Short mmCIF file of C-alpha atoms and ligand atoms in Angstrom, two decimals:
data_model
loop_
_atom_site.label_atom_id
_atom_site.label_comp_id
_atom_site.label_asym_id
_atom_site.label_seq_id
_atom_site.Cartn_x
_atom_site.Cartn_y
_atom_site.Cartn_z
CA UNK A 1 17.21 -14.58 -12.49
CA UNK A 2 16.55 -11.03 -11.49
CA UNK A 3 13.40 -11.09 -14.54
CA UNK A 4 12.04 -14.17 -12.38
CA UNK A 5 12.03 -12.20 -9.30
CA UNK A 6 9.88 -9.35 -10.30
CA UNK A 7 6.41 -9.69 -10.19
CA UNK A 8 6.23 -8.02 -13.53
CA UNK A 9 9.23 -9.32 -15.28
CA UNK A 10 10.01 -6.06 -16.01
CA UNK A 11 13.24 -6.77 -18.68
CA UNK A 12 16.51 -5.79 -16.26
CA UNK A 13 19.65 -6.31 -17.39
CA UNK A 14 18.27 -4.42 -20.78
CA UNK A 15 17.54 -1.14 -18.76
CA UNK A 16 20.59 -1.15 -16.94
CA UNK A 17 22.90 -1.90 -19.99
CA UNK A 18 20.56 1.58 -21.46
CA UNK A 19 21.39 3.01 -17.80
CA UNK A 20 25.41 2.37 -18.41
CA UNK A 21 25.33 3.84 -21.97
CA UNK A 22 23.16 7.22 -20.71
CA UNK A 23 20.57 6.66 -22.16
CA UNK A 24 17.84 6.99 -19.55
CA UNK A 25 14.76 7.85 -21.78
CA UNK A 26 15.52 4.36 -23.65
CA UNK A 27 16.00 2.87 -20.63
CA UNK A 28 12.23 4.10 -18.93
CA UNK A 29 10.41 2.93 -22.66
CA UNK A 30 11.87 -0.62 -21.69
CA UNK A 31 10.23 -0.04 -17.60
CA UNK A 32 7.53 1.21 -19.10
CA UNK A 33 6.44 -1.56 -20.76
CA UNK A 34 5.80 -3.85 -18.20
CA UNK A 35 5.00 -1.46 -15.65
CA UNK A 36 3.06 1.43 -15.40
CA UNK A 37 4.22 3.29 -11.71
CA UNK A 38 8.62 2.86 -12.07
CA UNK A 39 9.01 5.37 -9.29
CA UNK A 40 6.63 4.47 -7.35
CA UNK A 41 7.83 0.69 -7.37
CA UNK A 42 11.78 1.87 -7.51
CA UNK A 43 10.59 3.11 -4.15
CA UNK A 44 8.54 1.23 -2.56
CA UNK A 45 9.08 -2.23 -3.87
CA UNK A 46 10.12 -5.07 -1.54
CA UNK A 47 13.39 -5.45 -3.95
CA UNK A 48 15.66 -7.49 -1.15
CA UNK A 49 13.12 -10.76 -1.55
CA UNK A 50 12.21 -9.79 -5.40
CA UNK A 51 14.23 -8.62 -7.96
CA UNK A 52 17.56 -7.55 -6.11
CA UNK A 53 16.99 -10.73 -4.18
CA UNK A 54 17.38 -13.24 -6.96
CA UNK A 55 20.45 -11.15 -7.98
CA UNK A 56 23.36 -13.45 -9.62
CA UNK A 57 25.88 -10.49 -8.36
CA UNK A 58 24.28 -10.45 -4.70
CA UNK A 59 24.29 -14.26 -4.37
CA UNK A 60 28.18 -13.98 -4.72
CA UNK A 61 30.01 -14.52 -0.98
CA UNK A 62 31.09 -10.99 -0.17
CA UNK A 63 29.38 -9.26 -2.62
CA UNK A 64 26.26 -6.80 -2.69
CA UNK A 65 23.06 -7.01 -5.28
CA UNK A 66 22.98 -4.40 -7.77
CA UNK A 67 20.88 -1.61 -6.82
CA UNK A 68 17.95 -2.26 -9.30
CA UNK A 69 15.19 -0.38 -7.58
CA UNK A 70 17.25 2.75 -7.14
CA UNK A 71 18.27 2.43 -10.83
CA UNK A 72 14.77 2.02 -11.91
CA UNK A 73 13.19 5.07 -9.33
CA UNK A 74 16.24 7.05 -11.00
CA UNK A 75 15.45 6.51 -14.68
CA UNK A 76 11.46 7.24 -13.90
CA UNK A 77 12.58 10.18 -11.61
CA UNK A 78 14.52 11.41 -14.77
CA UNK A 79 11.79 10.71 -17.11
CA UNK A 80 9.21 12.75 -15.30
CA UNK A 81 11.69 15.78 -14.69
CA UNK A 82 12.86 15.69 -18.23
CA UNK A 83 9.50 14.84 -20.52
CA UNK A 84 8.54 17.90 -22.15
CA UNK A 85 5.79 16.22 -24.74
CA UNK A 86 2.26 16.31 -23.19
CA UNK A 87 1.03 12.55 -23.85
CA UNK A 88 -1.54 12.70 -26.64
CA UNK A 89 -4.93 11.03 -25.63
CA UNK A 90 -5.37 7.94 -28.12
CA UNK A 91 -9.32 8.45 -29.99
CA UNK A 92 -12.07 7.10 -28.13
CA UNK A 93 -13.00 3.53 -29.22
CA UNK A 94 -16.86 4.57 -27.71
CA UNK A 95 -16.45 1.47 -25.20
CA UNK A 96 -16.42 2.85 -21.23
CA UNK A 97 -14.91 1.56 -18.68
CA UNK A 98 -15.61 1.68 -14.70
CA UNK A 99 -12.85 1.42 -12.06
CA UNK A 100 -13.78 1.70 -8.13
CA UNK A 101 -10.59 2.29 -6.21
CA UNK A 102 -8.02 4.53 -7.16
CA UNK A 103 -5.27 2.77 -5.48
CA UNK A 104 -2.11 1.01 -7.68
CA UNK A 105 -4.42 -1.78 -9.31
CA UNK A 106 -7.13 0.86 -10.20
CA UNK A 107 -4.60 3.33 -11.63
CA UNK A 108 -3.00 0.84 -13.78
CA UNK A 109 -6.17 -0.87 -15.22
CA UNK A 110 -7.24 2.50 -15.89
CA UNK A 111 -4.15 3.38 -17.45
CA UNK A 112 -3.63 0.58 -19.24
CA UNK A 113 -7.43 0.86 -21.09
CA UNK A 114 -6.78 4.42 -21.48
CA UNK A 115 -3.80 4.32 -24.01
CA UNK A 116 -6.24 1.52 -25.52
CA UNK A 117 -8.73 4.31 -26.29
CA UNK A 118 -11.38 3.42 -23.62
CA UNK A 119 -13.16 5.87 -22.08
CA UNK A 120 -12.34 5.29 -18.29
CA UNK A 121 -13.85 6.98 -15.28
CA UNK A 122 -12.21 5.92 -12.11
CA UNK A 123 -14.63 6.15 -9.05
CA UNK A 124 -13.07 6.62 -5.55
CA UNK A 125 -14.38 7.11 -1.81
CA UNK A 126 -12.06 9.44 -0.74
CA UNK A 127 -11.50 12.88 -1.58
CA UNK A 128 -7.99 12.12 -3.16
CA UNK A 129 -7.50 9.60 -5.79
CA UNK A 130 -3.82 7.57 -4.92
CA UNK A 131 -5.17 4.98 -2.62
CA UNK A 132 -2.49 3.71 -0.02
CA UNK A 133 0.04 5.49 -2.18
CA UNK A 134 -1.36 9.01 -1.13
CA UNK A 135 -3.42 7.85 2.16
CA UNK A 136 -0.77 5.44 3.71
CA UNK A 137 2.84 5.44 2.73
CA UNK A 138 4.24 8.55 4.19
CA UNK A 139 5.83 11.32 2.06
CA UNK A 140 9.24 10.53 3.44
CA UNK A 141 9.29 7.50 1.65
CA UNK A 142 7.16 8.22 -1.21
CA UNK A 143 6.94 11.46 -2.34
CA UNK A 144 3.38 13.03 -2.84
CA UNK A 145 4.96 14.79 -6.22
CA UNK A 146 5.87 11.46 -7.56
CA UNK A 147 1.97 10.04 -7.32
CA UNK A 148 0.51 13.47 -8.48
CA UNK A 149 2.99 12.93 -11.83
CA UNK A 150 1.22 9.69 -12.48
CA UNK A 151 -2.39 10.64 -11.32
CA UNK A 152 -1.80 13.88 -13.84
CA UNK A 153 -0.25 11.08 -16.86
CA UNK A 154 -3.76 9.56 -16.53
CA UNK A 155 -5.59 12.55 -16.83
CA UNK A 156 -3.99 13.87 -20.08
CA UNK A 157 -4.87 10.17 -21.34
CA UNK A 158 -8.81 11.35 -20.41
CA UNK A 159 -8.76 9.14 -17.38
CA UNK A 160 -11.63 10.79 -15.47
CA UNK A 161 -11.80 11.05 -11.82
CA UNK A 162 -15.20 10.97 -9.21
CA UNK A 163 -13.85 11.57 -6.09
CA UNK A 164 -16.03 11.34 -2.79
CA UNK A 165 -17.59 8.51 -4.53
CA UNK A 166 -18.65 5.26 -2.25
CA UNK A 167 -19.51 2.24 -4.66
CA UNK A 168 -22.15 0.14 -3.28
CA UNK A 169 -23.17 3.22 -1.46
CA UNK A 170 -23.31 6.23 -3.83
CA UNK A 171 -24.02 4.59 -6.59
CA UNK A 172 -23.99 0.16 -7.51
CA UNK A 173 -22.22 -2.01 -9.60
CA UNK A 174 -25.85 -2.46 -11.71
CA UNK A 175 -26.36 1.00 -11.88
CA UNK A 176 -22.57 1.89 -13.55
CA UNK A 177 -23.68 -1.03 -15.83
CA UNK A 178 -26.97 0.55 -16.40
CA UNK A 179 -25.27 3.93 -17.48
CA UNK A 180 -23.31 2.54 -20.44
CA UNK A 181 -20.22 0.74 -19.04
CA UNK A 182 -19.01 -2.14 -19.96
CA UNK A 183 -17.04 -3.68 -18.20
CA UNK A 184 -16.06 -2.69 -14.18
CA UNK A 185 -12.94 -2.94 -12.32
CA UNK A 186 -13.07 -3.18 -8.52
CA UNK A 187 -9.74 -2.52 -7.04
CA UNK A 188 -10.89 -1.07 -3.39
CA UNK A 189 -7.89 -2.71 -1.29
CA UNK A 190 -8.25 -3.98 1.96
CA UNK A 191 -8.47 -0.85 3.93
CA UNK A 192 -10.40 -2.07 7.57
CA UNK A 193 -8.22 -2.25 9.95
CA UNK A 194 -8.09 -5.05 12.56
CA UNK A 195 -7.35 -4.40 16.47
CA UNK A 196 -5.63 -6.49 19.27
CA UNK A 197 -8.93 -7.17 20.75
CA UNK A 198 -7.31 -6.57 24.47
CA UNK A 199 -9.01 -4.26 27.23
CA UNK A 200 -8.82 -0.54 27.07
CA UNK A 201 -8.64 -0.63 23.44
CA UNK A 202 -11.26 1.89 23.51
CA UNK A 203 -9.17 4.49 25.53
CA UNK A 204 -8.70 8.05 24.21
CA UNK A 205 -5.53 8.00 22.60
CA UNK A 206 -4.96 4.51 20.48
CA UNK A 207 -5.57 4.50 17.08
CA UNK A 208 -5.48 2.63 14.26
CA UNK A 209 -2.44 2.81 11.80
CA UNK A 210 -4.96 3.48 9.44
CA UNK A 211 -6.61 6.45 11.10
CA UNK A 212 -3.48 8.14 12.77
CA UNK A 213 -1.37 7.81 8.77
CA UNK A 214 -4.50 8.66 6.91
CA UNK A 215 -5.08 11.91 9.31
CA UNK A 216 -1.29 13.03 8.58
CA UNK A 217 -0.99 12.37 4.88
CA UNK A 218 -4.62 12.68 3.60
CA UNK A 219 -5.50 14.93 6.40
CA UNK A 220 -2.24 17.10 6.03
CA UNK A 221 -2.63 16.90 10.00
CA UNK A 222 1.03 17.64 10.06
CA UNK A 223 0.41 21.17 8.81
CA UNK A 224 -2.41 22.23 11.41
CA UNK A 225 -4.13 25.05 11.45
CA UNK A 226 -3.36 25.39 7.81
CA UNK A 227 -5.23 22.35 6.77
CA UNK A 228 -8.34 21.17 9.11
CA UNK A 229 -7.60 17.75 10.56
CA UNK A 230 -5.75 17.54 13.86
CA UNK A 231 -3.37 14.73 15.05
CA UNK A 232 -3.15 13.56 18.19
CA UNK A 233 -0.40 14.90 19.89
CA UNK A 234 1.53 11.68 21.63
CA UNK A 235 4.51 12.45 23.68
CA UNK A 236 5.51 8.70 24.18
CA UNK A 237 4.32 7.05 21.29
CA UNK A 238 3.84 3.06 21.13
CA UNK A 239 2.85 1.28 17.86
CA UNK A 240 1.83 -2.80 17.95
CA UNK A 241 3.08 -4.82 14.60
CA UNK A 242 6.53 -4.54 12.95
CA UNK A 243 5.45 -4.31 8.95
CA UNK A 244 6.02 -1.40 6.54
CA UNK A 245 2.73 -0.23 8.43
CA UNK A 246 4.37 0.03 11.70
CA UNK A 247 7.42 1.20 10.95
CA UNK A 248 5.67 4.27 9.13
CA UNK A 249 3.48 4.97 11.98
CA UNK A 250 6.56 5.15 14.17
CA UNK A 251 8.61 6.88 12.30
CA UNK A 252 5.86 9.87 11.64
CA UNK A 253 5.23 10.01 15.22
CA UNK A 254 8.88 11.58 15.92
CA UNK A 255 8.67 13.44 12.97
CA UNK A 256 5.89 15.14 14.29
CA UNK A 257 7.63 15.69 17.66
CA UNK A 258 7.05 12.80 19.77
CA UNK A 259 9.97 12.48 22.29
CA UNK A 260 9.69 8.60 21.86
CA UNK A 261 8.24 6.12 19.53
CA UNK A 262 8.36 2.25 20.45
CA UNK A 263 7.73 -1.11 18.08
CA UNK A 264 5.84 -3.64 20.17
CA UNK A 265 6.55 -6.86 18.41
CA UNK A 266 5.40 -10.64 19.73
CA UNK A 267 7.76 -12.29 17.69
CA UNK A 268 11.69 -11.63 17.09
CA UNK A 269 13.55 -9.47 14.64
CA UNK A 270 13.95 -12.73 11.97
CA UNK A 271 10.17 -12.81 12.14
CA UNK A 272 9.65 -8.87 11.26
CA UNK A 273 7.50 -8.79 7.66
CA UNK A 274 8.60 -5.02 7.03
CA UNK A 275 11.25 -5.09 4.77
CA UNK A 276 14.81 -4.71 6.20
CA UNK A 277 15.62 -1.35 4.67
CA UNK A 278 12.40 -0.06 6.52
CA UNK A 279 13.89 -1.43 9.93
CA UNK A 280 16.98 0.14 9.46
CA UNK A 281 15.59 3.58 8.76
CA UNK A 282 13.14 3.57 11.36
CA UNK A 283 15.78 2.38 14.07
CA UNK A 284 18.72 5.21 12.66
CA UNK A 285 15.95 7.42 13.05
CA UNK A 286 15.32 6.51 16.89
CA UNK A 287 12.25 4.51 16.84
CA UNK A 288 13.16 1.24 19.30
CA UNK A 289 12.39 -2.27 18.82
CA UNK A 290 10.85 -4.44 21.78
CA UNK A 291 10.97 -7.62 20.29
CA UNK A 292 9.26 -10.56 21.81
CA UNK A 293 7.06 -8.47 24.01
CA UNK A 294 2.67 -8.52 23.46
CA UNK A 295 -0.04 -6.47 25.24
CA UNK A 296 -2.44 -7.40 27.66
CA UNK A 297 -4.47 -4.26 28.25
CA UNK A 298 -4.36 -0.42 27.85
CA UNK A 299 -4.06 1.54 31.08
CA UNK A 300 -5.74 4.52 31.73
CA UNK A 301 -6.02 7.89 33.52
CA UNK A 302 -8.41 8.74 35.74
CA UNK A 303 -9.57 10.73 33.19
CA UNK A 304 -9.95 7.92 30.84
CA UNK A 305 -7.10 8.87 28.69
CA UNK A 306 -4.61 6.22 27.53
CA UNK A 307 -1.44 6.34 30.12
CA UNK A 308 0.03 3.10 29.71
CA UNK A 309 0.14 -0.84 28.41
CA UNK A 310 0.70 -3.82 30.46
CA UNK A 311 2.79 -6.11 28.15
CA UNK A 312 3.97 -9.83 28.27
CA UNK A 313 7.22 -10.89 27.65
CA UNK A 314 7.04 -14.03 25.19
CA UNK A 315 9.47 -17.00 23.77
CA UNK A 316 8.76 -18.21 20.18
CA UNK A 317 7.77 -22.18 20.14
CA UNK A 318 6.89 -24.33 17.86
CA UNK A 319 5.70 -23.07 13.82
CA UNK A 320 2.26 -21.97 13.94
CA UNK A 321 -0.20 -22.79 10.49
CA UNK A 322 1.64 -19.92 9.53
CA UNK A 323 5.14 -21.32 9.37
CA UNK A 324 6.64 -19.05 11.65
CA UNK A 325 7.49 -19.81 15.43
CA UNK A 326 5.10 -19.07 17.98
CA UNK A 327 4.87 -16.95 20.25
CA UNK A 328 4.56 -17.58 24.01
CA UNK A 329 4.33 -16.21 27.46
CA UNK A 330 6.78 -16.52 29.83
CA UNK A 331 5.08 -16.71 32.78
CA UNK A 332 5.01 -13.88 35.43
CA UNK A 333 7.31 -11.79 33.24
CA UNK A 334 4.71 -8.63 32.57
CA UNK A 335 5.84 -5.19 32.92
CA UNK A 336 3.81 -1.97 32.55
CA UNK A 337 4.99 0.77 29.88
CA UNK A 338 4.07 4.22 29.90
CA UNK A 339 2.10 5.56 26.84
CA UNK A 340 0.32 8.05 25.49
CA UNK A 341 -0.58 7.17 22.08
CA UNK A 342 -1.03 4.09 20.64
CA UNK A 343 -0.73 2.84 17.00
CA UNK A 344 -2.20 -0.63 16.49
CA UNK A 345 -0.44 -1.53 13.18
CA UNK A 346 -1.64 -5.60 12.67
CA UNK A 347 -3.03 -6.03 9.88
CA UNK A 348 -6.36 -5.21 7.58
CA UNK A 349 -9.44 -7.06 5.95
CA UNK A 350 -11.93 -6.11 3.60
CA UNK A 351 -14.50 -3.60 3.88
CA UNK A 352 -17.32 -5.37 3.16
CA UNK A 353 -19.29 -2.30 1.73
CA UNK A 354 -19.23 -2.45 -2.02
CA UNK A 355 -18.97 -6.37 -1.47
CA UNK A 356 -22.01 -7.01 0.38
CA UNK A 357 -24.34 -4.26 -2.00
CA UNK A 358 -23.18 -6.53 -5.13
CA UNK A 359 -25.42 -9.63 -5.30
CA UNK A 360 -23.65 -12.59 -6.84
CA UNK A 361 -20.15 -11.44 -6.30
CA UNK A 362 -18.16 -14.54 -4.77
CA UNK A 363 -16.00 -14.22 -1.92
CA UNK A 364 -13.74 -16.85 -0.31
CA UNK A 365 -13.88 -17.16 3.26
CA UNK A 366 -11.55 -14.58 4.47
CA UNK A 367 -13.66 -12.16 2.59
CA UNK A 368 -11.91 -11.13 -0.11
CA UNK A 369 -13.01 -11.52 -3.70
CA UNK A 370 -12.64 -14.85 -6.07
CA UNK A 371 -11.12 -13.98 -9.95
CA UNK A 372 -10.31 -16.56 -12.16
CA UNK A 373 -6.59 -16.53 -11.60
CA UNK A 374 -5.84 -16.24 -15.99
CA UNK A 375 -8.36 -13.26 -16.46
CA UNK A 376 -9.16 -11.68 -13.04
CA UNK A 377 -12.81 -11.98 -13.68
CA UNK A 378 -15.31 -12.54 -10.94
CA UNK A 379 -18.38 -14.71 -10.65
CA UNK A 380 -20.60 -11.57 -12.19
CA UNK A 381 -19.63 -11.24 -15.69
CA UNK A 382 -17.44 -8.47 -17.10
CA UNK A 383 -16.76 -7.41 -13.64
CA UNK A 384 -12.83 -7.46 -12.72
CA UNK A 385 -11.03 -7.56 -9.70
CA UNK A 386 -7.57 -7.50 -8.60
CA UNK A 387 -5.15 -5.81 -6.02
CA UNK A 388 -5.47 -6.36 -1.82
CA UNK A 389 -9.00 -7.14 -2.38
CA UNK A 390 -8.34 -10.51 -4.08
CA UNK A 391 -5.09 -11.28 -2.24
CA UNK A 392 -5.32 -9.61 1.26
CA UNK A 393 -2.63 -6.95 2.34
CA UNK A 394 -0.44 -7.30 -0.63
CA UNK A 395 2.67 -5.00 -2.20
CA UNK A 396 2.28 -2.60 -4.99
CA UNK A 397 3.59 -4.35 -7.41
CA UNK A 398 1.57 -7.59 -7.44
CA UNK A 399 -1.75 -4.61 -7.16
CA UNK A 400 -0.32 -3.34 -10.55
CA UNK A 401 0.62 -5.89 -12.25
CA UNK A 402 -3.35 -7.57 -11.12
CA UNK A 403 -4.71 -4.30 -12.58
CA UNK A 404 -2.82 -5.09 -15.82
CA UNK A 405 -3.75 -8.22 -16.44
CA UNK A 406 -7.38 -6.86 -16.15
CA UNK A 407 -6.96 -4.57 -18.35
CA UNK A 408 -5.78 -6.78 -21.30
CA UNK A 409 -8.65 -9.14 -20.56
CA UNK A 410 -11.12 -6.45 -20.48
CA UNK A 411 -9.59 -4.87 -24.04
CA UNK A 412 -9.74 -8.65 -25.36
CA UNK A 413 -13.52 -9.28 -24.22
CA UNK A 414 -14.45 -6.19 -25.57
CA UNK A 415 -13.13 -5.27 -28.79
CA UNK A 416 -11.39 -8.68 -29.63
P1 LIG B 1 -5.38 0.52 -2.25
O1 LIG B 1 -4.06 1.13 -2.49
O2 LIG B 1 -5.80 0.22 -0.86
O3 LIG B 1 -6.47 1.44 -2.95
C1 LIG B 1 -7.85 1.16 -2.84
C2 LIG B 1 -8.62 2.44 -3.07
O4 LIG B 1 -10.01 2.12 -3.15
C3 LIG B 1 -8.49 3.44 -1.92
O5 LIG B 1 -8.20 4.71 -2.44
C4 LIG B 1 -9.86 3.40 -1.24
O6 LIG B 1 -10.22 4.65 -0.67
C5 LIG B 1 -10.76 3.08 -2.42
N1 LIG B 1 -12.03 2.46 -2.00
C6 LIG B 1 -12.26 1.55 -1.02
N2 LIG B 1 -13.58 1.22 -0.99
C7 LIG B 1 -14.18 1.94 -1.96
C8 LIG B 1 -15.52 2.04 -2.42
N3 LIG B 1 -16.50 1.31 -1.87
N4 LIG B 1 -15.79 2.90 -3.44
C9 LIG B 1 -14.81 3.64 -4.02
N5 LIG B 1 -13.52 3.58 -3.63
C10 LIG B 1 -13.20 2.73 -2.62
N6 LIG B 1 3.50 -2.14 -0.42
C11 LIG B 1 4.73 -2.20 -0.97
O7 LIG B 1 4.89 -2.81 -2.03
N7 LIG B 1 5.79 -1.57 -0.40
C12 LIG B 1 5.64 -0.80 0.72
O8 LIG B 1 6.62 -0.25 1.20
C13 LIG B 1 4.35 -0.69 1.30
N8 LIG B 1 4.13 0.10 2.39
C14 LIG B 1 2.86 0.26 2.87
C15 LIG B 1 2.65 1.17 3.90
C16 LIG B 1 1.36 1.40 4.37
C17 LIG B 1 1.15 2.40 5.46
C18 LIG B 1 0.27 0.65 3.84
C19 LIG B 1 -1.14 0.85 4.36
C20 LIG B 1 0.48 -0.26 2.81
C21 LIG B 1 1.77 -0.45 2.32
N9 LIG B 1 2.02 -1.33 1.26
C22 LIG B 1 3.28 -1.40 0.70
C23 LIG B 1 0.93 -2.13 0.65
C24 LIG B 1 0.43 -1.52 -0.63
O9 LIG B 1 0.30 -0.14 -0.48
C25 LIG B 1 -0.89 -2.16 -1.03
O10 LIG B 1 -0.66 -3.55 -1.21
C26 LIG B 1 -1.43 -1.57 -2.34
O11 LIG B 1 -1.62 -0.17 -2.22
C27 LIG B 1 -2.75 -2.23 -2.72
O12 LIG B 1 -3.27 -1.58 -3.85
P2 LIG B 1 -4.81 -1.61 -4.23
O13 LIG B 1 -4.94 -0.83 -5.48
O14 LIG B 1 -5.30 -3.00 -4.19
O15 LIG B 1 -5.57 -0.88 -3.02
FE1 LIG B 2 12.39 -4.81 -8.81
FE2 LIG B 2 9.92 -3.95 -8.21
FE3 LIG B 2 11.26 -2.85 -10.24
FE4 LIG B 2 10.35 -5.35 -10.46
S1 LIG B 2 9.11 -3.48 -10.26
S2 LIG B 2 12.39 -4.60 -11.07
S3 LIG B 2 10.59 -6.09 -8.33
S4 LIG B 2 11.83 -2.75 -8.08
#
């Protein structure tokens, strides 16, 4: 059952019987090949509702799943400590290969094509290829060493990598077709971030997640002067949402000193979407939970800096389209708390950049780009898609294993 449960079906009980016999490089070959980022997933995969969650040993009264993401984050952590051989680049087929987005669905279609023998230049905005895995997840849950292993794996495969490079901006899909590529892969996420929409929201001193994580861990903000970009330094720190987003954003905050940092949450615990072991940490590290509580407006100084948040107590009522209760006011029970940062954690679209300078590309309604579910094709031919862009905030698994399947239908279109 535990096969069923992971996106990728990577084969299990096969790498841990390899695991009990100590053989660990046997055991990553069998990770390997069905995914392409072990301790990346080992980390950061959701394994209580996947794999470890369809566990035949954890369904057992009394008894606890076996540990398979820590087994599989310590057989690639192994692997990468212990591989001495330099991978040897397979010979060019002469067929290139276009990726926009560096994230876990670009990196594995590239990859993927790479060990194929396509020639495969991976084009990304920012000035670090990684995507969320280097912008957003902090380096206290995923180690920045452990993405730099993989990014330098691609590189020795002649993976090429444009960084500062805005498609639909810099340069367009035509134009990559124009130069000589074949076939394009567009794995950009979905990296705009929504806000509550309340009054104040403008205030000095609330952020997005997505600015205040992608300042520290891009921006090395936690290391100023040394590196250039400044954080914002919030005493009392508040942070709106409860997913892996929010609890991040809370938990940096006191890492970088703040003397409190509070989850603002409109629903209850049960209704949380980060994953449990996330919770856990963030509340053994100090970070406290107001559950049931939403904002009505930011408060400011009379300097116009951000100095507090009037919230509403709420009671969860009847499912919403969503399937989860909703949430209501209880009326006249609204409190003021005092703030001086803000992290609005609730979610992300698309950024309709690269989308709206590609004529014919179809998107569905919430924005987000239409495949053909078997190939991951889009409406312009030989132009791919796959990760948070076709699905909306996602995991990193289903981005990887979307940037696989690509891959193989690119490799079958173009050289049979
Ligand atoms: P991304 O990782 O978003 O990568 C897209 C890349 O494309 C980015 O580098 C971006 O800069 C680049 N790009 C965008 N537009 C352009 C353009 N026009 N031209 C060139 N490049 C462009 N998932 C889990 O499974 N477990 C977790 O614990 C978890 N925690 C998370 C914590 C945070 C803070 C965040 C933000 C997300 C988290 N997720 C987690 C979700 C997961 O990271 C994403 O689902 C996954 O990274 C999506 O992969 P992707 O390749 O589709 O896109
Ligand atoms: Fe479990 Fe994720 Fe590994 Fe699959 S990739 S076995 S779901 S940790």
């Amino acid at each position: 059952p535990c096969v069923a449960g992971c996106p990728v079906n990577i084969a299990i009980p096969e790498f841990i019987s390899k695991v009990a016999e100590g053989q660990f490089e046997e055991a990553y070959q069998i990770i390997a090949m069905s995914s392409s980022l072990p301790a990346v997933c080992g980390r950061v995969c959701p394994q209580e509702t996947q794999c470890e969650g369809k566990c035949t040993r954890g369904i057992k009264a009394g008894c606890e799943a076996v540990g398979i993401g820590r087994l599989e984050r310590f057989v690639a952590d192994y692997h990468n400590m212990h591989a001495t051989e330099k991978a040897t680049p397979v010979p060019s087929n002469g067929h290139k290969v276009a990726v926009i987005g560096s994230g876990p669905a670009g990196l594995t279609c590239a990859g993927d094509l790479a060990k194929m023998g396509y020639e495969v230049t991976v084009f990304e905005a920012l000035h670090e290829a990684g995507g969320v895995l280097i912008y957003g997840i902090p380096a206290f849950r995923l180690p920045k060493d452990v993405v730099a292993a993989e990014l330098d794996g691609l590189r020795q495969n002649n993976v090429e990598f444009r960084t500062n490079w805005v498609g639909g901006r810099t340069v367009s899909v035509q134009q990559l077709f124009d130069e000589g590529y074949k076939a394009v892969f567009i794995g950009v996420g979905a990296g705009l971030p929504q806000f509550l929409g309340i009054p104040g929201e403008n205030l000095i001193g609330v952020f997005s997640a997505n600015e205040y994580l992608t300042r520290v861990n891009l921006g090395r903000a936690y290391d100023f002067p040394n590196f250039d970009t400044p954080t914002y330094p919030g005493k009392h720190v508040t942070v709106f949402g409860a997913g892996n987003v929010a609890m991040d954003a809370a938990r940096t905050a006191l890492r970088l000193g703040a003397e409190s940092s509070t989850i603002i949450y409109r629903r209850s615990r049960a209704e949380m979407p980060a994953r449990h072991e996330e919770i856990e940490h963030a509340e053994e590290e100090g970070v406290k939970l107001f559950e049931l509580v939403g904002p009505l407006h930011f408060n400011a100084s009379e300097s116009g800096v951000l100095k507090s948040v009037t919230l509403q107590r709420m009671a969860l009522g009847e499912p919403d389209a969503s399937g989860r209760r909703r949430p209501m006011p209880i009326e006249g029970e609204v409190f003021e708390h005092e703030t001086d940062l803000a992290v609005v954690a609730v979610g992300t679209r698309s950024n309709p950049i690269l989308l709206e300078a590609t004529p014919g590309l179809e998107l569905n309604k919430r924005g987000y780009i239409v495949v053909n579910e078997e190939t991951g094709e889009t409406s312009i031919p030989n132009v791919f898609a796959g990760g948070d862009i076709v699905t909306g905030a996602a995991t990193v698994i289903l981005a990887m294993g979307a940037g696989r399947k690509a891959a193989q239908e690119i490799a079958k279109r173009l050289l049979g």
